[in-house]
Amino acid sequence: LSSRTSAAEKEMGGAEQREKQYRAHQGFGDHCGGVTGAHTYFYADEAKCDQHMETFLHCIDASSGSSEDGFSAIKLTALARPQFLVRFSEVLVKWRKFFHQMATEQGQAGWAVLDTKLEVEKLQEALANLGIVSKAESQQWFMGENLGTSGTVDLLDWNSLFDSRTKLSRPLLIPNRKTGRLEPLLSRFSEEEELQMKRVLQRMDVLAKRAMEKGVRLMVDAEQSYFQPAISRLTVETQRRFNRSQPIIYNTYQCYLKEAYNNVTGDMELSRREGWHFGTKLVRGAYMEQERERAAQMGYEDPINPNYEKTNEMYHRCLDYILEEIKHSQKASVMVASHNEDTVKFTLRRMMELGIHPSDKKVCFGQLLGMCDQITFPLGQAGFPVYKYVPYGPVNEVLPYLSRRAQENRGFMQRANRERDLLWKEVKRRLLTGNLFS
């Protein structure tokens, strides 16, 4: 639990100023609790993070040696102190909420993310009226970043502005929507915490370079919502560097999150503007029970879609958006990581309608080793790139992981019965045709 709270916050008493979603909570100190589909890591020290990096390097090497165009999956909670990821996530979310607050004041409440554009003149007036920064100072913001030349600023411009503003020695103050008071967007990092930020970026850099050297694509797994904004942001920064000529780094989007479509469309628009390849893995999500219980106990909005049907709709909506991009630009790639037959059929139908051929290798499929072979094998036989996600490690660690995956896939036994029925049907067909062993 102590690895979730920064030294600077302990000194300044800043932990209580946080939004509820990003506060440490005794009942959720073990972030494995209620997690049904993923392995989780505990922070011991920076040396342990370096050991995890070495393990991931061996995994990249193994993937390279076993298949062409292989994948290797990593988790950023294995490479960083949770406190850094939690704090960075909170800052990113606060900055984005501030943008939407300004948009609401300009009459754009509820607009789609990419359609929301702040008028620079009105924005400067609002910033001055709030006492955040004078009009002359904010003018320097936009001039220095070459933003607002069209007279408007969208969320991507706003995010790039955040990168430079947070580097200032003077803390950036933004209004607390509930109290109406100005509060620092980012309380100070200690020297050790600044080093931790550099170290996690260095570790990602080492892994990305090895993946590129070995011809392996690197998938950064998604995690709990209070880590995820930072994980996604760090992944996008790595994509900007390494996905220039081909998709080496894949970001993961959890479609059970209400924000999934906004996250996908925003990151894809950034890739279009900057000209790099958008690589993504789409999943439904593995932390639902824990996320809902934590939100209820701590009194913040549940980040998860209300039901499975809404999650399916979100998955197909995000997937369709990516497939359209593949058709039009060829600078996007997606792994459909799903055990759901309807989702696989939806993907195949849309690929056919859009003229995306399996040999393009822009769309691939993934299932967990030992699950849903009745999906994996026919896809492979039909020429689609299809992968088995292979858990590895000591038996006492891997078996609980697999049992959680079985729990997550509650329809697993139904699919196992279906697989048995298909096998029995094939046996009978061969008996009747006299080709039992051919």
Coordinates of C-alpha atoms in Angstrom, one line a residue:
L1 CA 0.0 0.0 0.0
S2 CA 2.9 2.4 0.8
S3 CA 4.1 2.1 -2.8
R4 CA 0.9 3.9 -3.9
T5 CA 1.6 7.1 -2.0
S6 CA 4.5 9.4 -2.9
A7 CA 7.1 10.7 -0.4
A8 CA 6.2 14.3 -1.4
E9 CA 2.5 13.7 -0.7
K10 CA 3.3 12.3 2.7
E11 CA 5.3 15.4 3.6
M12 CA 2.8 17.8 2.3
G13 CA -0.4 16.0 3.2
G14 CA -1.4 16.1 -0.5
A15 CA -2.8 12.6 -0.6
E16 CA -6.2 13.8 0.6
Q17 CA -6.4 16.4 -2.2
R18 CA -6.6 13.6 -4.7
E19 CA -9.7 12.5 -6.6
K20 CA -11.2 9.5 -5.0
Q21 CA -10.3 7.1 -7.8
Y22 CA -6.6 7.8 -7.3
R23 CA -6.4 7.6 -3.5
A24 CA -4.7 4.7 -1.8
H25 CA -7.3 2.5 0.1
Q26 CA -6.5 -0.1 2.7
G27 CA -9.1 -2.5 1.4
F28 CA -7.6 -2.4 -2.1
G29 CA -3.9 -2.5 -1.1
D30 CA -3.7 -5.9 -2.7
H31 CA -4.6 -5.0 -6.3
C32 CA -5.0 -8.7 -7.1
G33 CA -8.3 -8.8 -5.2
G34 CA -11.3 -9.3 -7.5
V35 CA -9.0 -9.7 -10.6
T36 CA -10.2 -12.6 -12.7
G37 CA -8.1 -12.5 -15.8
A38 CA -4.7 -11.1 -15.4
H39 CA -1.4 -11.5 -13.6
T40 CA -0.5 -8.7 -11.2
Y41 CA 2.8 -7.5 -9.9
F42 CA 3.9 -6.0 -6.5
Y43 CA 6.5 -3.3 -6.3
A44 CA 9.5 -4.3 -4.2
D45 CA 12.2 -1.9 -5.5
E46 CA 13.8 -0.7 -8.6
A47 CA 16.1 -3.7 -8.8
K48 CA 13.1 -6.0 -9.0
C49 CA 11.8 -3.9 -11.9
D50 CA 15.1 -4.4 -13.7
Q51 CA 14.7 -8.2 -13.1
H52 CA 11.3 -8.1 -14.7
M53 CA 12.7 -6.2 -17.7
E54 CA 15.3 -9.0 -18.1
T55 CA 12.5 -11.6 -18.0
F56 CA 10.7 -9.6 -20.7
L57 CA 13.9 -9.5 -22.8
H58 CA 14.1 -13.3 -22.6
C59 CA 10.5 -13.5 -23.7
I60 CA 11.1 -11.3 -26.7
D61 CA 14.1 -13.6 -27.7
A62 CA 11.9 -16.7 -27.3
S63 CA 9.1 -15.2 -29.4
S64 CA 11.6 -14.3 -32.1
G65 CA 13.0 -17.8 -32.1
S66 CA 9.7 -19.7 -32.3
S67 CA 7.7 -17.9 -34.9
E68 CA 7.7 -15.2 -37.7
D69 CA 6.0 -11.9 -36.8
G70 CA 5.6 -12.9 -33.2
F71 CA 4.3 -10.9 -30.3
S72 CA 5.5 -10.5 -26.7
A73 CA 3.4 -9.0 -24.0
I74 CA 4.6 -6.8 -21.1
K75 CA 3.0 -5.0 -18.1
L76 CA 4.1 -1.6 -17.0
T77 CA 3.3 -2.4 -13.3
A78 CA 6.2 -4.8 -13.5
L79 CA 8.5 -2.0 -14.7
A80 CA 7.5 0.9 -12.5
R81 CA 6.4 1.9 -9.0
P82 CA 2.6 2.0 -8.8
Q83 CA 2.7 5.4 -7.1
F84 CA 4.2 7.0 -10.2
L85 CA 1.6 5.4 -12.5
V86 CA -1.3 6.4 -10.2
R87 CA -0.2 10.0 -9.8
F88 CA 0.6 10.5 -13.4
S89 CA -2.8 9.0 -14.3
E90 CA -4.6 11.4 -12.0
V91 CA -2.8 14.4 -13.5
L92 CA -3.7 13.3 -17.1
V93 CA -7.4 12.8 -16.1
K94 CA -7.6 16.2 -14.3
W95 CA -6.1 18.0 -17.3
R96 CA -8.6 16.3 -19.7
K97 CA -11.5 17.1 -17.4
F98 CA -10.4 20.7 -17.3
F99 CA -10.6 20.7 -21.1
H100 CA -14.1 19.4 -21.1
Q101 CA -15.1 21.9 -18.4
M102 CA -13.9 24.7 -20.7
A103 CA -15.8 23.1 -23.6
T104 CA -19.0 23.0 -21.5
E105 CA -18.6 26.7 -20.9
Q106 CA -18.3 27.2 -24.6
G107 CA -21.6 25.3 -25.2
Q108 CA -20.0 22.0 -26.3
A109 CA -21.1 19.7 -23.5
G110 CA -21.5 16.1 -24.6
W111 CA -19.8 16.5 -28.0
A112 CA -17.6 13.7 -29.4
V113 CA -14.0 14.1 -28.4
L114 CA -12.7 14.8 -31.9
D115 CA -15.4 17.3 -32.6
T116 CA -14.8 19.3 -29.5
K117 CA -12.7 22.4 -30.2
L118 CA -12.1 25.4 -27.9
E119 CA -12.0 28.9 -29.4
V120 CA -8.7 30.3 -28.4
E121 CA -9.9 33.8 -27.7
K122 CA -12.6 32.5 -25.3
L123 CA -10.2 30.1 -23.7
Q124 CA -7.7 32.8 -23.0
E125 CA -10.4 35.0 -21.4
A126 CA -11.6 32.1 -19.3
L127 CA -8.0 31.3 -18.1
A128 CA -7.6 34.9 -17.1
N129 CA -10.9 35.2 -15.4
L130 CA -10.1 32.1 -13.3
G131 CA -6.8 33.6 -12.2
I132 CA -4.8 30.8 -13.7
V133 CA -2.7 32.8 -16.2
S134 CA -2.9 36.3 -17.7
K135 CA -4.0 36.7 -21.3
A136 CA -0.5 37.8 -22.3
E137 CA 1.0 34.7 -20.7
S138 CA -1.4 32.3 -22.3
Q139 CA -0.7 33.9 -25.6
Q140 CA 2.9 32.7 -25.1
W141 CA 1.6 29.2 -24.4
F142 CA 0.0 28.9 -27.8
M143 CA 2.7 30.7 -29.7
G144 CA 5.4 28.6 -28.2
E145 CA 3.6 25.4 -29.2
N146 CA 2.3 26.6 -32.6
L147 CA -1.2 25.8 -31.4
G148 CA -4.4 27.6 -32.1
T149 CA -3.3 28.9 -35.5
S150 CA -6.7 27.9 -36.8
G151 CA -8.3 29.8 -33.9
T152 CA -9.3 26.6 -32.1
V153 CA -7.7 24.0 -29.8
D154 CA -8.8 20.4 -29.7
L155 CA -8.0 17.7 -27.1
L156 CA -4.8 16.6 -28.8
D157 CA -3.5 20.2 -28.9
W158 CA -4.5 20.5 -25.3
N159 CA -2.5 17.4 -24.4
S160 CA 0.6 18.7 -26.1
L161 CA 0.2 21.9 -24.2
F162 CA 0.1 19.9 -21.0
D163 CA 3.5 18.4 -21.8
S164 CA 5.2 21.8 -21.9
R165 CA 3.2 23.5 -19.1
T166 CA 4.0 20.9 -16.5
K167 CA 7.7 21.4 -17.0
L168 CA 7.5 24.9 -15.6
S169 CA 8.9 25.5 -12.1
R170 CA 5.8 27.5 -11.1
P171 CA 3.0 25.0 -10.4
L172 CA 0.1 25.1 -12.8
L173 CA -3.2 25.8 -10.9
I174 CA -6.6 24.6 -12.2
P175 CA -10.0 25.0 -10.6
N176 CA -11.5 22.2 -8.5
R177 CA -15.0 21.8 -9.9
K178 CA -16.5 21.0 -6.5
T179 CA -14.9 23.6 -4.2
G180 CA -14.3 26.3 -6.8
R181 CA -10.8 26.8 -5.5
L182 CA -7.6 26.7 -7.6
E183 CA -5.4 23.7 -6.8
P184 CA -2.0 22.6 -8.2
L185 CA -2.5 20.2 -11.1
L186 CA 0.7 18.4 -10.1
S187 CA 2.2 18.5 -6.6
R188 CA 5.9 18.3 -6.7
F189 CA 7.8 15.0 -7.4
S190 CA 10.7 14.1 -5.2
E191 CA 14.1 13.6 -6.8
E192 CA 13.6 9.8 -6.4
E193 CA 10.2 9.9 -8.0
E194 CA 11.6 11.9 -11.0
L195 CA 14.3 9.2 -11.3
Q196 CA 11.5 6.5 -11.3
M197 CA 9.9 8.2 -14.2
K198 CA 13.1 8.2 -16.2
R199 CA 13.8 4.6 -15.3
V200 CA 10.4 3.3 -16.6
L201 CA 10.9 5.2 -19.8
Q202 CA 14.4 3.7 -20.1
R203 CA 13.1 0.2 -19.5
M204 CA 10.5 0.6 -22.2
D205 CA 13.1 1.9 -24.6
V206 CA 15.3 -1.1 -24.0
L207 CA 12.4 -3.5 -24.6
A208 CA 11.3 -1.7 -27.7
K209 CA 14.8 -1.7 -29.2
R210 CA 15.1 -5.4 -28.6
A211 CA 11.7 -6.1 -30.1
M212 CA 12.6 -4.1 -33.2
E213 CA 16.0 -5.8 -33.5
K214 CA 14.4 -9.3 -33.2
G215 CA 11.4 -8.6 -35.5
V216 CA 8.9 -9.0 -32.6
R217 CA 5.9 -6.8 -31.9
L218 CA 5.5 -5.6 -28.3
M219 CA 2.1 -5.5 -26.8
V220 CA 1.7 -3.4 -23.7
D221 CA -1.1 -4.9 -21.6
A222 CA -3.9 -2.8 -20.1
E223 CA -4.4 -2.7 -16.3
Q224 CA -6.7 -1.1 -13.7
S225 CA -8.3 2.2 -14.6
Y226 CA -6.3 4.1 -11.9
F227 CA -3.1 3.0 -13.7
Q228 CA -4.3 3.0 -17.2
P229 CA -4.1 6.7 -18.3
A230 CA -0.4 6.7 -17.5
I231 CA 0.2 3.3 -19.1
S232 CA -1.6 4.3 -22.3
R233 CA 0.2 7.7 -22.4
L234 CA 3.7 6.1 -21.9
T235 CA 2.8 3.5 -24.6
V236 CA 1.7 6.2 -27.1
E237 CA 5.0 8.0 -26.4
T238 CA 6.9 4.8 -27.3
Q239 CA 4.7 4.3 -30.4
R240 CA 5.6 7.8 -31.6
R241 CA 9.3 6.8 -31.6
F242 CA 9.2 3.2 -32.8
N243 CA 6.1 2.9 -35.1
R244 CA 7.4 5.2 -37.8
S245 CA 7.8 2.6 -40.6
Q246 CA 5.8 -0.3 -39.1
P247 CA 3.8 -1.2 -36.0
I248 CA 6.2 -2.5 -33.4
I249 CA 4.4 -1.3 -30.3
Y250 CA 0.8 -2.2 -29.7
N251 CA -1.4 -0.4 -27.2
T252 CA -4.3 -2.3 -25.5
Y253 CA -7.8 -0.9 -25.2
Q254 CA -10.3 -2.3 -22.7
C255 CA -13.8 -2.2 -24.3
Y256 CA -15.6 -2.6 -21.0
L257 CA -14.5 1.0 -20.2
K258 CA -17.0 3.7 -20.9
E259 CA -14.1 5.8 -22.3
A260 CA -12.8 3.1 -24.7
Y261 CA -14.1 4.6 -28.0
N262 CA -12.8 8.1 -27.1
N263 CA -9.4 6.6 -26.2
V264 CA -9.2 4.7 -29.5
T265 CA -10.3 7.6 -31.7
G266 CA -8.1 10.1 -29.9
D267 CA -4.9 8.1 -30.2
M268 CA -5.7 7.1 -33.8
E269 CA -6.1 10.8 -34.7
L270 CA -2.8 11.6 -33.1
S271 CA -1.1 8.8 -35.2
R272 CA -2.7 10.3 -38.4
R273 CA -1.4 13.8 -37.6
E274 CA 2.1 12.6 -36.8
G275 CA 2.3 9.9 -39.5
W276 CA 3.1 6.8 -37.4
H277 CA 1.5 3.4 -37.5
F278 CA -1.3 2.7 -35.0
G279 CA -1.0 -0.7 -33.5
T280 CA -3.6 -2.0 -31.1
K281 CA -4.9 -5.0 -29.2
L282 CA -8.6 -4.9 -28.4
V283 CA -9.8 -6.8 -25.3
R284 CA -13.0 -6.7 -23.3
G285 CA -11.2 -6.4 -19.9
A286 CA -10.1 -8.4 -16.9
Y287 CA -10.7 -6.1 -13.8
M288 CA -14.5 -5.6 -13.8
E289 CA -15.4 -7.0 -10.4
Q290 CA -12.6 -5.2 -8.6
E291 CA -13.2 -1.9 -10.5
R292 CA -16.9 -1.9 -9.6
E293 CA -16.4 -2.8 -6.0
R294 CA -13.7 -0.2 -5.5
A295 CA -15.9 2.5 -7.2
A296 CA -18.8 1.7 -5.0
Q297 CA -16.8 1.7 -1.7
M298 CA -14.8 4.9 -2.5
G299 CA -17.8 6.8 -4.0
Y300 CA -16.7 7.6 -7.5
E301 CA -18.3 6.9 -10.9
D302 CA -18.1 3.2 -12.0
P303 CA -15.8 3.3 -15.1
I304 CA -17.2 0.1 -16.5
N305 CA -20.0 -0.3 -19.0
P306 CA -23.3 -1.3 -17.3
N307 CA -23.7 -4.7 -18.9
Y308 CA -22.1 -7.3 -21.2
E309 CA -24.2 -6.1 -24.2
K310 CA -22.9 -2.6 -23.9
T311 CA -19.4 -3.9 -23.7
N312 CA -20.0 -6.0 -26.9
E313 CA -21.3 -2.9 -28.6
M314 CA -18.2 -0.9 -27.6
Y315 CA -15.9 -3.6 -28.8
H316 CA -17.5 -3.8 -32.2
R317 CA -17.7 0.0 -32.5
C318 CA -14.0 0.4 -31.7
L319 CA -13.1 -2.5 -34.0
D320 CA -15.1 -1.1 -36.9
Y321 CA -13.4 2.3 -36.5
I322 CA -10.0 0.6 -36.7
L323 CA -11.0 -1.6 -39.7
E324 CA -12.2 1.5 -41.6
E325 CA -8.8 3.1 -40.9
I326 CA -7.0 0.0 -42.2
K327 CA -9.0 0.1 -45.4
H328 CA -8.3 3.8 -46.0
S329 CA -4.7 4.3 -44.8
Q330 CA -3.0 0.9 -44.3
K331 CA -1.3 2.6 -41.3
A332 CA -3.3 0.7 -38.6
S333 CA -3.1 -2.9 -37.3
V334 CA -5.2 -4.7 -34.8
M335 CA -5.2 -7.9 -32.8
V336 CA -8.7 -9.1 -32.1
A337 CA -8.0 -10.7 -28.7
S338 CA -11.3 -12.5 -28.1
H339 CA -12.8 -15.9 -27.3
N340 CA -16.2 -14.6 -28.5
E341 CA -17.3 -16.4 -31.7
D342 CA -19.7 -13.6 -32.6
T343 CA -16.9 -11.0 -32.4
V344 CA -14.7 -13.2 -34.7
K345 CA -17.6 -13.6 -37.2
F346 CA -18.2 -9.8 -37.1
T347 CA -14.5 -9.2 -37.8
L348 CA -14.5 -11.6 -40.8
R349 CA -17.7 -10.1 -42.2
R350 CA -16.4 -6.6 -42.0
M351 CA -13.0 -7.6 -43.5
M352 CA -14.8 -9.1 -46.5
E353 CA -17.0 -6.0 -46.9
L354 CA -14.0 -3.6 -46.7
G355 CA -11.8 -5.7 -48.9
I356 CA -9.2 -6.4 -46.2
H357 CA -7.4 -9.6 -47.2
P358 CA -5.8 -12.0 -44.5
S359 CA -2.5 -11.8 -46.4
D360 CA -2.4 -8.0 -45.7
K361 CA -1.6 -9.1 -42.1
K362 CA -3.3 -5.9 -40.7
V363 CA -5.8 -7.9 -38.7
C364 CA -4.8 -10.8 -36.5
F365 CA -6.6 -12.9 -33.9
G366 CA -5.5 -14.2 -30.5
Q367 CA -6.8 -16.7 -28.0
L368 CA -5.4 -18.1 -24.8
L369 CA -3.4 -21.3 -25.1
G370 CA -5.8 -24.2 -24.3
M371 CA -9.0 -22.3 -24.9
C372 CA -11.2 -22.0 -27.9
D373 CA -9.2 -24.1 -30.3
Q374 CA -12.4 -24.4 -32.4
I375 CA -11.9 -20.7 -33.2
T376 CA -8.1 -20.7 -33.5
F377 CA -7.5 -23.6 -35.8
P378 CA -10.1 -22.8 -38.5
L379 CA -8.8 -19.2 -38.6
G380 CA -5.3 -20.5 -39.1
Q381 CA -6.3 -23.0 -41.8
A382 CA -8.2 -20.3 -43.6
G383 CA -5.0 -18.2 -43.8
F384 CA -5.6 -15.6 -41.1
P385 CA -2.8 -14.6 -38.8
V386 CA -3.8 -16.2 -35.5
Y387 CA -1.9 -16.4 -32.2
K388 CA -2.0 -18.3 -29.0
Y389 CA -1.3 -16.2 -25.9
V390 CA 1.1 -18.3 -23.8
P391 CA 1.3 -17.8 -20.0
Y392 CA 4.7 -18.8 -18.6
G393 CA 6.4 -19.0 -15.3
P394 CA 6.5 -21.1 -12.1
V395 CA 3.6 -23.5 -11.8
N396 CA 2.4 -22.0 -8.5
E397 CA 2.1 -18.6 -10.3
V398 CA 0.7 -19.8 -13.6
L399 CA -2.1 -22.1 -12.3
P400 CA -3.9 -19.3 -10.4
Y401 CA -3.7 -17.2 -13.5
L402 CA -5.3 -19.9 -15.6
S403 CA -8.0 -20.6 -13.0
R404 CA -8.8 -16.8 -13.0
R405 CA -9.1 -16.9 -16.8
A406 CA -11.5 -19.8 -16.6
Q407 CA -13.5 -17.9 -14.1
E408 CA -13.5 -14.8 -16.3
N409 CA -14.7 -16.9 -19.3
R410 CA -17.8 -18.2 -17.6
G411 CA -19.1 -19.5 -20.9
F412 CA -16.0 -21.6 -21.2
M413 CA -17.7 -24.9 -20.4
Q414 CA -20.4 -24.2 -23.0
R415 CA -17.6 -23.7 -25.5
A416 CA -15.9 -26.9 -24.4
N417 CA -19.2 -28.7 -24.9
R418 CA -19.4 -27.2 -28.4
E419 CA -15.9 -28.2 -29.2
R420 CA -16.7 -31.8 -28.0
D421 CA -19.8 -31.8 -30.2
L422 CA -17.8 -30.7 -33.2
L423 CA -15.2 -33.3 -32.7
W424 CA -17.9 -36.1 -32.3
K425 CA -19.6 -34.8 -35.5
E426 CA -16.3 -35.1 -37.4
V427 CA -15.7 -38.6 -36.1
K428 CA -19.1 -39.8 -37.3
R429 CA -18.5 -38.1 -40.7
R430 CA -15.3 -40.1 -41.1
L431 CA -16.9 -43.4 -40.0
L432 CA -19.6 -43.0 -42.5
T433 CA -17.2 -42.1 -45.3
G434 CA -14.7 -44.8 -44.4
N435 CA -11.9 -42.3 -43.8
L436 CA -11.5 -42.5 -40.1
F437 CA -7.7 -42.2 -40.1
S438 CA -7.2 -40.1 -43.2

